[in-house]
Each structure stands twice: as C-alpha cells, then as structure tokens.
Amino acid sequence: MSAPSGLLAVRPRLNPLAIMNMCVGFFGIQIGFGLQNANTSRIFQTLGAEVDSLAILWIAAPLTGLLVQPIVGYLSDRTWTPLGRRRPYFLVGAILTSLALIAMPNSPTLWFAAAMLWIMDASINITMEPFRAFVGDLLPDEQRTAGYAMQSFFIGTGAVFASCLPWILSSLGVASVAPEGVTPDSVRWAYYIGAACLLTAVLWTVISTREYSPEQVAAFDAQPALPGQAADGEQGPARSVRSYVVGGLVWAVLGALGFIGVAVTGLEKELYILSGGIGAFGLLQILVGTLHAAKTPNGVTEIIDDVFRMPVTMRGLAVVQFFSWFALFAMWIYTTAAVTTVHYGTTDTGSAAWNAGADWVGVLFGIYNGVAALAAFAIPVLARRAGRKGAHAINLVLGGLGLIGIALIRDPALLWIPMIGVGFAWASILSMPYAILSGAVPGRKMGVYMGIFNIFIVLPQLLAATLLGLTLRHLFAGEAIWALVIGGVSFFVAALCALFVREPATVASPAVASPS
C-alpha cells in the first residue's frame, strides 16, 4: 500500500479492498464466538449441568470481558511497535483463542469446561477489542458505517460457518451422539476446524493491513472540532475526590447489604455474584478517589475517570446496548433448552431427539447470522434514509418480533422465519452503535472508549446470568421458552431508547489513500 504524502489533517478515504482486508479477521473471531454461543450450553448439559444452572455457568464470559476489554483498549491506545498499534493484540489473542478452542470440547468435567470458557473469552476479547478501534483509527467518519457493516458481514459469515459446522459434520457421517458425559465427535471436530480458521483469518488482517504512524494519528486528532462534532471537550467534567469516595461508599454498602440479604434469606447463590460486583465497584471508586487525593494517578484511575466522563452520545448508546445485549444473551443461553423442550419434547441430553434439536438450533443460529451477513449490505442504505439511530431502532424491533416468534411457532421446521428478524437486529447491533460512537469520542482514546463501551455488553450478561435463571424458576416454572419472550421485550425497549440517542455530525474527508 502507498502511504499518503505529508501529515493530512483528516483521515483519507480508503478503497473497498482496504476496508475488506481490515475486517477479514472478524470472520475468524466470530467463528470462535459462533462455536461458543451455539455449543457451550450443549457441552455444559452433556457434562451434567441442569437447565436452570446454565446462566451461572456462562458468568465467566461477561466477567472476563468486563476486565479485559477496557484494559486492552487502554494499552492499545499507547502501543506503538513495528507491527503497529492494534495488530499485536490481534495476533496474541488469536493464538490463545485457538488453543482454548482445541481444549474446550475435550473438557473432562463441568468445571473444567467453565474454566475453558473463561480462558477462551479472555483470549477472544484480547483480539476483538482492538478490532473495534481499528475501524475508527483508519476510516473517516463518513466511511465508518460501511466499515462496521463490513465487519458485520464477516461476523455473519463466520458465525454461519461456525453454527452449522456440527450439523454439516453430522451430515457427512461424523458421530453426533456420544456416551453420557462425552462431547460428540461432530462438536469436537467443529472446534478444531474453527481454531485453524480463526488463526488464518486474523493473520490475513495482520499481514494485509497497515496502521497510521503516531505522527499521522496526532495530526488527525489535532484537527479543530466543527459545530456538533465530537471532540475531547465533549467529555463530561472530571469527578471530584469527594464524589469518588462518597459514591464508592454507597455502592460498597449496597453490595454488602445485598450479600447479607442473600445469606439471610437463602436466595439463589447467583445473587452473591451480583452483590459482589456492586460492592467491588464501590471499593474501586474509593481506591480511585484515594489515588487522586494522593496525586498518584495511573492507568486504573484514567480508565475509571473516562467511564464517568463518557460523552453524551455514548451515554445514550450505553442504554441501547444494555437492553439489546440482554436480549441476545437470553437467546444464546436458553434457545437450545427452549427448542429441545418445547419443539422436540425432550430434556434427555442423551437422546437422539435432544441432539437433533440441538443440531437444529445450530442451524437456526447459522440462519440468523447468514441473514446478518446479507443485511450488512442493506444497513448503510437504510441509514442514509432513516438516519443511523432510526435504522438501528427499526432493526431492533425486527429482532424483538423474531424472539417472540420462536415462542409462538410450534413447528420446528418453521423456526427459520423469526431468525430473519433476529439477523437484522444482530447485523445492526454489530455495526450501527460503533459507527455512531466512533465519531463521538476523542480519537486518542478510541481504544479505551471502545473497551469501556463493552461494559454495557457485559452488565446485561451479568444480569442475565444471575437473574434469568431465578426468574424462570420462580415465575415461569423453569420453562426456558419464556426467557426468549423476555428477550423480545428487551429488544423493543432498546429500539425506543435508540430514538433518543444524540448523533454527532460528520466531516468530509479527502480522496482515497492508504495508511503506511
């Protein structure tokens, strides 16, 4: 690729091939996520997990993302190596994820599988977080919708491949039924193939894409903001030491009271995690306040400062993300249990009917991801007509209709129909919020804010993991299908909130060029 001459004031437009190359790695990343989302509950149930304990076993994933993504984002903002700014994280995370994918289906016990999920999710997050900032680093604002839509395309195609792999292998004669407590060969080989594809795809992006130099990025970020354009000054005011300490004490007390309440009342132990998280956030605020008072700030204080100084646009998007991802996690955790019970009439994980239902769920997940891959081309067109937030709201409504449709349809052969709505919502969730966000945060903090944005993906998963099982047991007689209805309603709430997000203005950029 040729380098642009001089230090341009704004990011130049890139050609379609360059945009494609920077996004190919997401094909591999989503293979990892696709295998995880479609098969983790299956592996857990094969190893003896009860349906109402599935949510708590998934707790590793959100906790890992909560810790890893802001830290990796903060570090990648400050990393400059011969390999670039973000690409070292792509490579390291891909290698670790591939190793975890190989180990996961060979888990001898339930808790070993849960530990592998933790390691796998940490590794995927190391790779994925810088990919989100990568588009913001390299593309001007008017190309970011197309850039994130291209990521959605590769995410969709990767997930289709991953979701259908066990079913394809079963069709080719690889065993899909195994002795009790053993993961079927079709699932194990799907994970092995996925590991190889993930590493190859990420290497494609690492080799084919170049990043801007520190001097070029500094020149881009030095451009004065136009009216309505996001800039450093759009961050909220700095938080005082007193606010940190007082706020931290409130959160810590609430967490302690919740912990005591669970112990006294004998409520489900999942609530210990929720109470512990609230208390830990309080203690973290007190620590940050103490460090500021002692005038010894560090990376932790800067990340927490940025959390409380989020731009207005990001605050609105955070609410939309919360309800959107709560719906998604409800679907990922409970669809296998819901479909095998309601549509195939069995809870016996060793039966042919149960495994046929689980395989069909993999196909259904492949269908919604395939729809998402195609919808990625339609989303930029819809955004030009309805605006980014309007387009996102429309797609979220389609997702809500899709999840509720699963509960209403009783013929499993027709379940592909609601997957169309879910596919449009998924494509939009993967692109539109990031396209809006990347123009609303300071360029020099693109990585850390993309990582902080992940908090609002993690929080709903923590709530889903701690409260959904409790809700199903006490209000819906343990019937997993109701989790999908709850998810549909959550999509509708997210769509309504999307209409109130403030969008930043866009800025024109010069003709096509490439990073050095």
Short mmCIF file of C-alpha atoms in Angstrom, two decimals:
data_model
loop_
_atom_site.label_atom_id
_atom_site.label_comp_id
_atom_site.label_asym_id
_atom_site.label_seq_id
_atom_site.Cartn_x
_atom_site.Cartn_y
_atom_site.Cartn_z
CA MET A 1 0.00 0.00 0.00
CA SER A 2 1.20 3.51 -0.72
CA ALA A 3 1.42 6.00 2.11
CA PRO A 4 -0.33 9.36 1.95
CA SER A 5 2.08 12.21 1.42
CA GLY A 6 2.60 14.53 4.38
CA LEU A 7 0.53 14.67 7.53
CA LEU A 8 -3.09 15.04 6.43
CA ALA A 9 -5.47 16.98 8.68
CA VAL A 10 -8.24 14.38 8.40
CA ARG A 11 -8.31 10.66 7.73
CA PRO A 12 -8.37 9.92 3.99
CA ARG A 13 -10.97 7.66 2.44
CA LEU A 14 -9.87 4.06 1.85
CA ASN A 15 -10.74 1.85 -1.10
CA PRO A 16 -13.11 -1.15 -0.71
CA LEU A 17 -10.28 -3.71 -0.80
CA ALA A 18 -8.50 -1.99 2.10
CA ILE A 19 -11.74 -1.93 4.11
CA MET A 20 -12.29 -5.61 3.40
CA ASN A 21 -8.75 -6.57 4.45
CA MET A 22 -9.03 -4.77 7.77
CA CYS A 23 -12.24 -6.69 8.56
CA VAL A 24 -11.35 -10.24 7.44
CA GLY A 25 -10.04 -11.05 10.92
CA PHE A 26 -13.55 -10.73 12.28
CA PHE A 27 -14.51 -13.77 10.20
CA GLY A 28 -12.18 -15.82 12.39
CA ILE A 29 -13.14 -14.10 15.64
CA GLN A 30 -16.80 -14.82 15.02
CA ILE A 31 -16.08 -18.47 14.29
CA GLY A 32 -14.81 -18.63 17.86
CA PHE A 33 -17.83 -16.77 19.21
CA GLY A 34 -20.21 -18.75 17.00
CA LEU A 35 -18.93 -22.09 18.25
CA GLN A 36 -19.06 -20.78 21.81
CA ASN A 37 -22.60 -19.36 21.55
CA ALA A 38 -24.15 -22.33 19.77
CA ASN A 39 -22.41 -25.16 21.63
CA THR A 40 -21.36 -24.06 25.12
CA SER A 41 -24.75 -24.81 26.69
CA ARG A 42 -24.75 -28.13 24.82
CA ILE A 43 -21.33 -29.04 26.25
CA PHE A 44 -22.40 -27.94 29.73
CA GLN A 45 -25.59 -30.03 29.59
CA THR A 46 -23.64 -33.00 28.21
CA LEU A 47 -21.36 -32.76 31.25
CA GLY A 48 -24.37 -32.81 33.60
CA ALA A 49 -25.46 -29.18 34.02
CA GLU A 50 -29.13 -28.57 34.82
CA VAL A 51 -31.09 -26.10 32.66
CA ASP A 52 -31.55 -23.60 35.49
CA SER A 53 -27.78 -23.55 36.17
CA LEU A 54 -26.76 -22.72 32.60
CA ALA A 55 -26.85 -18.98 33.14
CA ILE A 56 -24.48 -19.02 36.10
CA LEU A 57 -22.01 -21.22 34.20
CA TRP A 58 -21.89 -18.57 31.47
CA ILE A 59 -20.77 -15.98 34.04
CA ALA A 60 -17.12 -16.42 33.01
CA ALA A 61 -17.65 -14.68 29.69
CA PRO A 62 -19.04 -11.35 30.94
CA LEU A 63 -16.65 -11.11 33.87
CA THR A 64 -13.73 -11.65 31.53
CA GLY A 65 -14.92 -9.02 29.07
CA LEU A 66 -15.56 -6.55 31.86
CA LEU A 67 -11.95 -6.78 32.99
CA VAL A 68 -10.08 -7.40 29.75
CA GLN A 69 -11.58 -5.03 27.17
CA PRO A 70 -11.05 -1.65 28.92
CA ILE A 71 -7.52 -2.67 29.88
CA VAL A 72 -6.63 -3.88 26.39
CA GLY A 73 -8.20 -0.74 24.90
CA TYR A 74 -6.18 1.49 27.24
CA LEU A 75 -2.94 -0.37 26.46
CA SER A 76 -3.52 -0.49 22.70
CA ASP A 77 -4.06 3.29 22.63
CA ARG A 78 -0.50 3.58 23.94
CA THR A 79 1.15 0.74 21.99
CA TRP A 80 3.46 1.51 19.08
CA THR A 81 5.54 -1.37 17.72
CA PRO A 82 6.99 -2.35 14.32
CA LEU A 83 3.79 -4.40 13.91
CA GLY A 84 1.61 -1.37 14.65
CA ARG A 85 -0.77 -0.18 17.32
CA ARG A 86 -3.61 -2.74 17.40
CA ARG A 87 -2.21 -5.67 15.40
CA PRO A 88 -0.01 -7.13 18.18
CA TYR A 89 -3.17 -7.71 20.22
CA PHE A 90 -4.93 -9.31 17.24
CA LEU A 91 -2.13 -11.83 16.91
CA VAL A 92 -1.61 -12.75 20.57
CA GLY A 93 -5.33 -13.10 21.22
CA ALA A 94 -5.84 -15.27 18.13
CA ILE A 95 -3.13 -17.74 19.17
CA LEU A 96 -4.53 -18.07 22.70
CA THR A 97 -8.10 -18.41 21.43
CA SER A 98 -7.13 -21.19 19.02
CA LEU A 99 -5.55 -23.17 21.85
CA ALA A 100 -8.65 -22.71 24.04
CA LEU A 101 -10.92 -23.85 21.19
CA ILE A 102 -8.98 -27.09 20.95
CA ALA A 103 -9.23 -27.71 24.70
CA MET A 104 -12.91 -26.80 25.25
CA PRO A 105 -14.66 -29.84 23.67
CA ASN A 106 -12.24 -32.19 25.44
CA SER A 107 -13.27 -30.96 28.90
CA PRO A 108 -13.46 -33.95 31.29
CA THR A 109 -15.64 -32.18 33.87
CA LEU A 110 -18.20 -29.38 34.02
CA TRP A 111 -15.96 -27.02 35.95
CA PHE A 112 -13.06 -27.61 33.57
CA ALA A 113 -15.39 -26.60 30.73
CA ALA A 114 -16.37 -23.45 32.65
CA ALA A 115 -12.68 -22.62 33.12
CA MET A 116 -12.02 -23.13 29.40
CA LEU A 117 -14.90 -20.80 28.60
CA TRP A 118 -13.25 -18.17 30.81
CA ILE A 119 -9.88 -18.55 29.08
CA MET A 120 -11.46 -18.61 25.62
CA ASP A 121 -13.47 -15.48 26.27
CA ALA A 122 -10.46 -13.62 27.67
CA SER A 123 -8.45 -14.51 24.58
CA ILE A 124 -11.21 -13.53 22.15
CA ASN A 125 -11.57 -10.20 23.95
CA ILE A 126 -7.85 -9.50 23.59
CA THR A 127 -8.27 -9.86 19.83
CA MET A 128 -11.72 -8.35 19.38
CA GLU A 129 -11.49 -5.07 21.32
CA PRO A 130 -8.70 -3.54 19.19
CA PHE A 131 -10.61 -4.57 16.04
CA ARG A 132 -13.43 -2.19 17.03
CA ALA A 133 -10.99 0.67 17.48
CA PHE A 134 -9.18 -0.32 14.25
CA VAL A 135 -12.04 0.95 12.03
CA GLY A 136 -12.15 4.23 13.94
CA ASP A 137 -8.38 4.58 13.60
CA LEU A 138 -8.25 4.07 9.85
CA LEU A 139 -11.54 5.32 8.40
CA PRO A 140 -13.05 8.82 8.19
CA ASP A 141 -16.44 9.26 9.79
CA GLU A 142 -18.44 9.01 6.56
CA GLN A 143 -16.93 5.57 5.84
CA ARG A 144 -17.33 4.13 9.33
CA THR A 145 -20.89 2.89 8.81
CA ALA A 146 -19.62 0.96 5.79
CA GLY A 147 -16.56 -0.23 7.75
CA TYR A 148 -18.57 -1.59 10.66
CA ALA A 149 -21.12 -3.03 8.21
CA MET A 150 -18.23 -4.89 6.56
CA GLN A 151 -17.31 -6.23 10.00
CA SER A 152 -20.94 -7.35 10.36
CA PHE A 153 -20.69 -9.16 7.03
CA PHE A 154 -17.64 -11.13 8.13
CA ILE A 155 -19.12 -11.71 11.57
CA GLY A 156 -22.25 -13.09 9.91
CA THR A 157 -20.41 -15.37 7.50
CA GLY A 158 -18.07 -16.58 10.23
CA ALA A 159 -20.95 -17.33 12.55
CA VAL A 160 -22.88 -19.17 9.81
CA PHE A 161 -19.88 -21.37 9.22
CA ALA A 162 -19.35 -21.97 12.93
CA SER A 163 -23.00 -22.57 13.82
CA CYS A 164 -23.53 -25.06 11.01
CA LEU A 165 -20.25 -26.94 11.43
CA PRO A 166 -21.54 -29.64 13.84
CA TRP A 167 -24.62 -30.19 11.65
CA ILE A 168 -22.50 -30.36 8.48
CA LEU A 169 -20.10 -32.82 10.06
CA SER A 170 -23.04 -34.92 11.29
CA SER A 171 -24.43 -34.98 7.74
CA LEU A 172 -21.05 -36.20 6.50
CA GLY A 173 -21.18 -39.13 8.91
CA VAL A 174 -19.26 -37.80 11.90
CA ALA A 175 -20.95 -39.03 15.07
CA SER A 176 -23.28 -36.50 16.73
CA VAL A 177 -24.18 -38.81 19.64
CA ALA A 178 -21.66 -39.92 22.26
CA PRO A 179 -21.69 -41.78 25.59
CA GLU A 180 -23.01 -39.89 28.59
CA GLY A 181 -20.64 -37.13 29.68
CA VAL A 182 -18.69 -37.11 26.39
CA THR A 183 -18.88 -34.36 23.77
CA PRO A 184 -19.86 -35.79 20.35
CA ASP A 185 -17.18 -36.03 17.65
CA SER A 186 -19.12 -33.61 15.42
CA VAL A 187 -18.76 -30.87 18.03
CA ARG A 188 -15.12 -31.66 18.82
CA TRP A 189 -14.04 -31.54 15.17
CA ALA A 190 -16.02 -28.34 14.67
CA TYR A 191 -13.89 -26.71 17.37
CA TYR A 192 -10.64 -27.97 15.80
CA ILE A 193 -11.59 -26.64 12.37
CA GLY A 194 -12.71 -23.36 13.93
CA ALA A 195 -9.37 -22.89 15.67
CA ALA A 196 -7.47 -23.21 12.39
CA CYS A 197 -9.82 -20.82 10.56
CA LEU A 198 -9.66 -18.21 13.32
CA LEU A 199 -5.89 -18.04 13.30
CA THR A 200 -5.74 -17.90 9.50
CA ALA A 201 -8.28 -15.07 9.21
CA VAL A 202 -6.62 -12.90 11.85
CA LEU A 203 -3.23 -13.42 10.20
CA TRP A 204 -4.78 -12.19 6.93
CA THR A 205 -5.63 -8.84 8.51
CA VAL A 206 -2.31 -8.58 10.35
CA ILE A 207 -0.34 -9.16 7.14
CA SER A 208 -2.50 -7.23 4.65
CA THR A 209 -3.27 -4.08 6.66
CA ARG A 210 -1.05 -1.24 7.79
CA GLU A 211 -1.69 1.32 10.50
CA TYR A 212 -1.09 5.06 10.63
CA SER A 213 2.05 6.24 12.39
CA PRO A 214 1.86 8.05 15.76
CA GLU A 215 2.60 11.32 13.95
CA GLN A 216 -0.27 10.82 11.50
CA VAL A 217 -2.73 9.96 14.27
CA ALA A 218 -1.63 13.04 16.22
CA ALA A 219 -2.27 15.18 13.12
CA PHE A 220 -5.77 13.74 12.73
CA ASP A 221 -6.62 14.31 16.39
CA ALA A 222 -5.27 17.87 16.34
CA GLN A 223 -7.98 18.97 13.89
CA PRO A 224 -10.33 21.56 15.48
CA ALA A 225 -13.87 20.30 16.02
CA LEU A 226 -16.65 21.61 13.79
CA PRO A 227 -20.04 22.58 15.27
CA GLY A 228 -21.73 19.44 16.50
CA GLN A 229 -18.65 17.28 16.03
CA ALA A 230 -17.40 15.22 18.98
CA ALA A 231 -14.04 16.22 20.45
CA ASP A 232 -12.04 15.91 23.67
CA GLY A 233 -14.00 18.78 25.19
CA GLU A 234 -17.22 16.82 24.81
CA GLN A 235 -16.23 14.53 27.64
CA GLY A 236 -18.04 15.26 30.87
CA PRO A 237 -16.42 17.18 33.73
CA ALA A 238 -13.79 15.50 35.88
CA ARG A 239 -15.15 13.81 39.00
CA SER A 240 -14.03 15.14 42.38
CA VAL A 241 -12.26 13.09 45.03
CA ARG A 242 -15.26 13.55 47.32
CA SER A 243 -17.65 12.21 44.67
CA TYR A 244 -15.50 9.13 44.21
CA VAL A 245 -15.29 8.39 47.93
CA VAL A 246 -18.94 9.10 48.76
CA GLY A 247 -20.22 7.31 45.67
CA GLY A 248 -17.92 4.39 46.36
CA LEU A 249 -19.16 4.09 49.94
CA VAL A 250 -22.78 4.00 48.74
CA TRP A 251 -22.04 1.26 46.21
CA ALA A 252 -19.97 -0.73 48.72
CA VAL A 253 -22.73 -0.56 51.36
CA LEU A 254 -25.36 -1.64 48.83
CA GLY A 255 -23.20 -4.58 47.81
CA ALA A 256 -22.65 -5.62 51.44
CA LEU A 257 -26.37 -5.36 52.22
CA GLY A 258 -27.18 -7.45 49.16
CA PHE A 259 -24.63 -10.07 50.20
CA ILE A 260 -26.07 -10.25 53.71
CA GLY A 261 -29.62 -10.34 52.35
CA VAL A 262 -28.88 -13.35 50.15
CA ALA A 263 -27.25 -15.18 53.08
CA VAL A 264 -30.12 -14.46 55.48
CA THR A 265 -33.00 -15.21 53.09
CA GLY A 266 -31.39 -18.20 51.42
CA LEU A 267 -31.99 -16.85 47.93
CA GLU A 268 -30.15 -18.30 44.92
CA LYS A 269 -26.37 -18.12 45.20
CA GLU A 270 -26.17 -16.43 41.79
CA LEU A 271 -27.16 -13.22 43.59
CA TYR A 272 -23.87 -13.32 45.52
CA ILE A 273 -22.14 -12.53 42.23
CA LEU A 274 -24.40 -9.55 41.56
CA SER A 275 -23.96 -8.22 45.10
CA GLY A 276 -20.23 -8.81 44.97
CA GLY A 277 -19.97 -6.88 41.70
CA ILE A 278 -21.83 -3.90 43.17
CA GLY A 279 -19.58 -3.90 46.22
CA ALA A 280 -16.41 -4.29 44.16
CA PHE A 281 -17.36 -1.29 42.01
CA GLY A 282 -17.77 0.74 45.19
CA LEU A 283 -14.36 -0.27 46.50
CA LEU A 284 -12.81 0.54 43.13
CA GLN A 285 -14.25 4.07 43.26
CA ILE A 286 -12.86 4.56 46.76
CA LEU A 287 -9.44 3.39 45.54
CA VAL A 288 -9.52 5.80 42.60
CA GLY A 289 -10.53 8.68 44.88
CA THR A 290 -7.71 7.84 47.26
CA LEU A 291 -5.15 7.75 44.44
CA HIS A 292 -6.37 11.11 43.13
CA ALA A 293 -6.14 12.60 46.63
CA ALA A 294 -2.56 11.34 46.91
CA LYS A 295 -1.85 12.72 43.41
CA THR A 296 -0.67 9.30 42.20
CA PRO A 297 -2.88 8.61 39.17
CA ASN A 298 -2.24 5.56 36.99
CA GLY A 299 -3.90 3.52 34.25
CA VAL A 300 -6.72 2.37 36.54
CA THR A 301 -7.63 5.90 37.59
CA GLU A 302 -7.59 7.08 33.96
CA ILE A 303 -9.92 4.28 32.83
CA ILE A 304 -12.39 4.95 35.68
CA ASP A 305 -12.19 8.70 35.02
CA ASP A 306 -13.10 8.04 31.40
CA VAL A 307 -16.05 5.88 32.50
CA PHE A 308 -17.56 8.79 34.44
CA ARG A 309 -16.67 11.31 31.70
CA MET A 310 -18.39 9.49 28.83
CA PRO A 311 -19.67 11.80 26.09
CA VAL A 312 -23.43 12.36 25.92
CA THR A 313 -23.78 10.28 22.75
CA MET A 314 -22.04 7.36 24.41
CA ARG A 315 -24.32 7.54 27.45
CA GLY A 316 -27.37 7.21 25.23
CA LEU A 317 -25.85 4.35 23.27
CA ALA A 318 -24.96 2.60 26.53
CA VAL A 319 -28.64 2.25 27.43
CA VAL A 320 -29.44 0.90 23.96
CA GLN A 321 -26.60 -1.61 24.22
CA PHE A 322 -27.74 -2.77 27.63
CA PHE A 323 -31.21 -3.82 26.52
CA SER A 324 -30.01 -5.12 23.14
CA TRP A 325 -27.43 -7.44 24.64
CA PHE A 326 -29.72 -8.61 27.44
CA ALA A 327 -31.99 -9.91 24.67
CA LEU A 328 -29.08 -11.56 22.87
CA PHE A 329 -27.79 -13.32 25.98
CA ALA A 330 -31.27 -14.59 26.79
CA MET A 331 -31.34 -16.11 23.30
CA TRP A 332 -27.84 -17.59 23.40
CA ILE A 333 -28.22 -19.12 26.84
CA TYR A 334 -31.73 -20.55 26.54
CA THR A 335 -32.54 -21.30 22.89
CA THR A 336 -31.16 -24.85 23.00
CA ALA A 337 -33.10 -25.67 26.16
CA ALA A 338 -36.25 -23.96 24.85
CA VAL A 339 -36.29 -25.62 21.43
CA THR A 340 -35.40 -29.12 22.62
CA THR A 341 -38.08 -28.95 25.32
CA VAL A 342 -40.92 -27.17 23.51
CA HIS A 343 -40.39 -28.14 19.88
CA TYR A 344 -38.76 -31.57 20.29
CA GLY A 345 -40.44 -32.59 23.55
CA THR A 346 -37.43 -33.88 25.46
CA THR A 347 -34.98 -32.94 28.19
CA ASP A 348 -32.88 -36.12 27.85
CA THR A 349 -29.49 -34.88 26.63
CA GLY A 350 -28.51 -38.40 25.57
CA SER A 351 -31.50 -38.94 23.30
CA ALA A 352 -31.47 -38.68 19.52
CA ALA A 353 -34.35 -36.17 19.67
CA TRP A 354 -32.48 -33.85 22.01
CA ASN A 355 -29.33 -33.95 19.88
CA ALA A 356 -31.39 -33.39 16.72
CA GLY A 357 -32.94 -30.34 18.38
CA ALA A 358 -29.55 -29.06 19.49
CA ASP A 359 -28.20 -29.51 15.95
CA TRP A 360 -31.22 -27.61 14.58
CA VAL A 361 -30.51 -24.73 16.97
CA GLY A 362 -27.03 -24.57 15.49
CA VAL A 363 -28.59 -24.32 12.03
CA LEU A 364 -31.02 -21.63 13.22
CA PHE A 365 -28.12 -19.64 14.64
CA GLY A 366 -26.42 -20.08 11.30
CA ILE A 367 -29.53 -18.75 9.54
CA TYR A 368 -29.74 -15.55 11.60
CA ASN A 369 -26.02 -14.98 11.07
CA GLY A 370 -26.43 -15.57 7.35
CA VAL A 371 -29.23 -13.02 7.28
CA ALA A 372 -26.95 -10.65 9.21
CA ALA A 373 -24.23 -11.06 6.59
CA LEU A 374 -26.66 -10.05 3.85
CA ALA A 375 -28.31 -7.34 5.96
CA ALA A 376 -24.88 -5.72 6.39
CA PHE A 377 -25.16 -4.50 2.78
CA ALA A 378 -28.65 -3.08 3.35
CA ILE A 379 -27.91 -1.27 6.62
CA PRO A 380 -25.84 1.61 5.12
CA VAL A 381 -28.67 2.21 2.61
CA LEU A 382 -31.29 2.19 5.38
CA ALA A 383 -29.10 4.51 7.48
CA ARG A 384 -28.95 7.05 4.66
CA ARG A 385 -32.75 7.11 4.52
CA ALA A 386 -33.74 6.82 8.18
CA GLY A 387 -30.57 8.05 9.88
CA ARG A 388 -28.27 5.81 11.89
CA LYS A 389 -30.38 5.74 15.04
CA GLY A 390 -33.65 5.36 13.11
CA ALA A 391 -32.26 2.42 11.15
CA HIS A 392 -30.99 0.84 14.35
CA ALA A 393 -34.42 1.18 16.02
CA ILE A 394 -36.15 -0.49 13.06
CA ASN A 395 -33.76 -3.43 13.14
CA LEU A 396 -34.12 -3.88 16.91
CA VAL A 397 -37.91 -4.08 16.55
CA LEU A 398 -37.42 -6.84 13.97
CA GLY A 399 -35.25 -8.68 16.48
CA GLY A 400 -37.91 -8.42 19.18
CA LEU A 401 -40.54 -9.82 16.83
CA GLY A 402 -38.17 -12.66 15.97
CA LEU A 403 -37.57 -13.79 19.56
CA ILE A 404 -41.26 -13.69 20.44
CA GLY A 405 -41.96 -15.56 17.20
CA ILE A 406 -39.88 -18.52 18.44
CA ALA A 407 -42.26 -18.85 21.38
CA LEU A 408 -45.38 -18.60 19.19
CA ILE A 409 -44.35 -21.03 16.44
CA ARG A 410 -44.63 -24.70 17.34
CA ASP A 411 -43.39 -26.40 14.15
CA PRO A 412 -39.58 -26.54 14.43
CA ALA A 413 -39.27 -26.56 10.63
CA LEU A 414 -40.69 -23.00 10.59
CA LEU A 415 -38.36 -21.53 13.19
CA TRP A 416 -36.14 -20.12 10.43
CA ILE A 417 -38.78 -17.41 9.85
CA PRO A 418 -38.23 -15.50 13.15
CA MET A 419 -34.48 -15.87 12.63
CA ILE A 420 -34.77 -13.33 9.80
CA GLY A 421 -35.74 -10.60 12.27
CA VAL A 422 -33.02 -11.67 14.69
CA GLY A 423 -30.48 -11.50 11.84
CA PHE A 424 -31.33 -7.89 11.00
CA ALA A 425 -31.07 -6.92 14.68
CA TRP A 426 -27.73 -8.72 15.04
CA ALA A 427 -26.22 -7.03 11.98
CA SER A 428 -27.32 -3.63 13.25
CA ILE A 429 -26.05 -4.23 16.80
CA LEU A 430 -22.64 -5.12 15.41
CA SER A 431 -22.33 -2.01 13.27
CA MET A 432 -24.59 0.95 13.99
CA PRO A 433 -23.70 1.70 17.64
CA TYR A 434 -19.97 1.58 16.82
CA ALA A 435 -20.37 3.76 13.74
CA ILE A 436 -22.12 6.39 15.88
CA LEU A 437 -19.73 6.00 18.83
CA SER A 438 -16.51 6.27 16.80
CA GLY A 439 -17.46 9.81 15.76
CA ALA A 440 -18.38 10.84 19.30
CA VAL A 441 -15.22 10.05 21.30
CA PRO A 442 -11.71 11.58 21.23
CA GLY A 443 -9.53 9.83 18.66
CA ARG A 444 -6.64 9.43 21.09
CA LYS A 445 -8.97 7.48 23.39
CA MET A 446 -10.64 5.35 20.72
CA GLY A 447 -9.35 2.08 22.17
CA VAL A 448 -10.19 2.70 25.80
CA TYR A 449 -13.68 4.00 24.97
CA MET A 450 -14.39 1.01 22.75
CA GLY A 451 -13.33 -1.12 25.72
CA ILE A 452 -15.47 0.86 28.16
CA PHE A 453 -18.40 0.52 25.75
CA ASN A 454 -18.07 -3.23 26.26
CA ILE A 455 -19.14 -2.72 29.89
CA PHE A 456 -22.67 -2.16 28.60
CA ILE A 457 -22.50 -5.51 26.85
CA VAL A 458 -21.16 -7.18 29.98
CA LEU A 459 -23.63 -5.74 32.51
CA PRO A 460 -26.71 -7.21 30.82
CA GLN A 461 -24.98 -10.57 30.56
CA LEU A 462 -24.20 -10.47 34.27
CA LEU A 463 -27.86 -9.72 34.97
CA ALA A 464 -28.96 -12.44 32.56
CA ALA A 465 -26.60 -14.91 34.23
CA THR A 466 -27.70 -14.02 37.77
CA LEU A 467 -31.39 -13.15 37.39
CA LEU A 468 -32.79 -15.04 34.39
CA GLY A 469 -32.43 -18.45 35.99
CA LEU A 470 -34.01 -17.10 39.18
CA THR A 471 -36.86 -15.51 37.20
CA LEU A 472 -37.58 -18.68 35.23
CA ARG A 473 -37.64 -20.84 38.35
CA HIS A 474 -39.96 -18.63 40.36
CA LEU A 475 -42.23 -17.08 37.74
CA PHE A 476 -42.27 -19.48 34.79
CA ALA A 477 -41.87 -22.96 36.32
CA GLY A 478 -38.39 -23.26 34.86
CA GLU A 479 -39.64 -23.08 31.24
CA ALA A 480 -36.77 -21.74 29.13
CA ILE A 481 -39.04 -20.52 26.33
CA TRP A 482 -40.08 -17.55 28.48
CA ALA A 483 -36.50 -16.28 28.51
CA LEU A 484 -36.89 -15.68 24.76
CA VAL A 485 -40.10 -13.71 25.32
CA ILE A 486 -38.32 -11.56 27.91
CA GLY A 487 -35.54 -11.05 25.38
CA GLY A 488 -38.04 -9.90 22.74
CA VAL A 489 -39.47 -7.28 25.08
CA SER A 490 -35.92 -6.12 25.87
CA PHE A 491 -35.29 -5.58 22.15
CA PHE A 492 -38.39 -3.35 21.97
CA VAL A 493 -37.13 -1.24 24.89
CA ALA A 494 -33.74 -0.89 23.18
CA ALA A 495 -35.43 0.30 19.97
CA LEU A 496 -37.31 3.01 21.84
CA CYS A 497 -34.14 4.20 23.60
CA ALA A 498 -32.26 4.32 20.27
CA LEU A 499 -34.55 7.09 19.03
CA PHE A 500 -33.27 9.40 21.79
CA VAL A 501 -29.54 8.99 21.11
CA ARG A 502 -27.76 12.19 20.04
CA GLU A 503 -25.77 11.65 16.86
CA PRO A 504 -22.51 13.57 16.20
CA ALA A 505 -22.04 15.42 12.93
CA THR A 506 -19.84 14.05 10.14
CA VAL A 507 -16.86 15.69 8.46
CA ALA A 508 -15.84 15.33 4.82
CA SER A 509 -12.52 13.68 4.05
CA PRO A 510 -10.11 13.78 1.09
CA ALA A 511 -9.86 11.17 -1.66
CA VAL A 512 -8.72 7.57 -1.33
CA ALA A 513 -5.36 6.84 0.30
CA SER A 514 -3.90 4.12 2.46
CA PRO A 515 -2.10 4.01 5.81
CA SER A 516 1.60 3.45 5.72
#
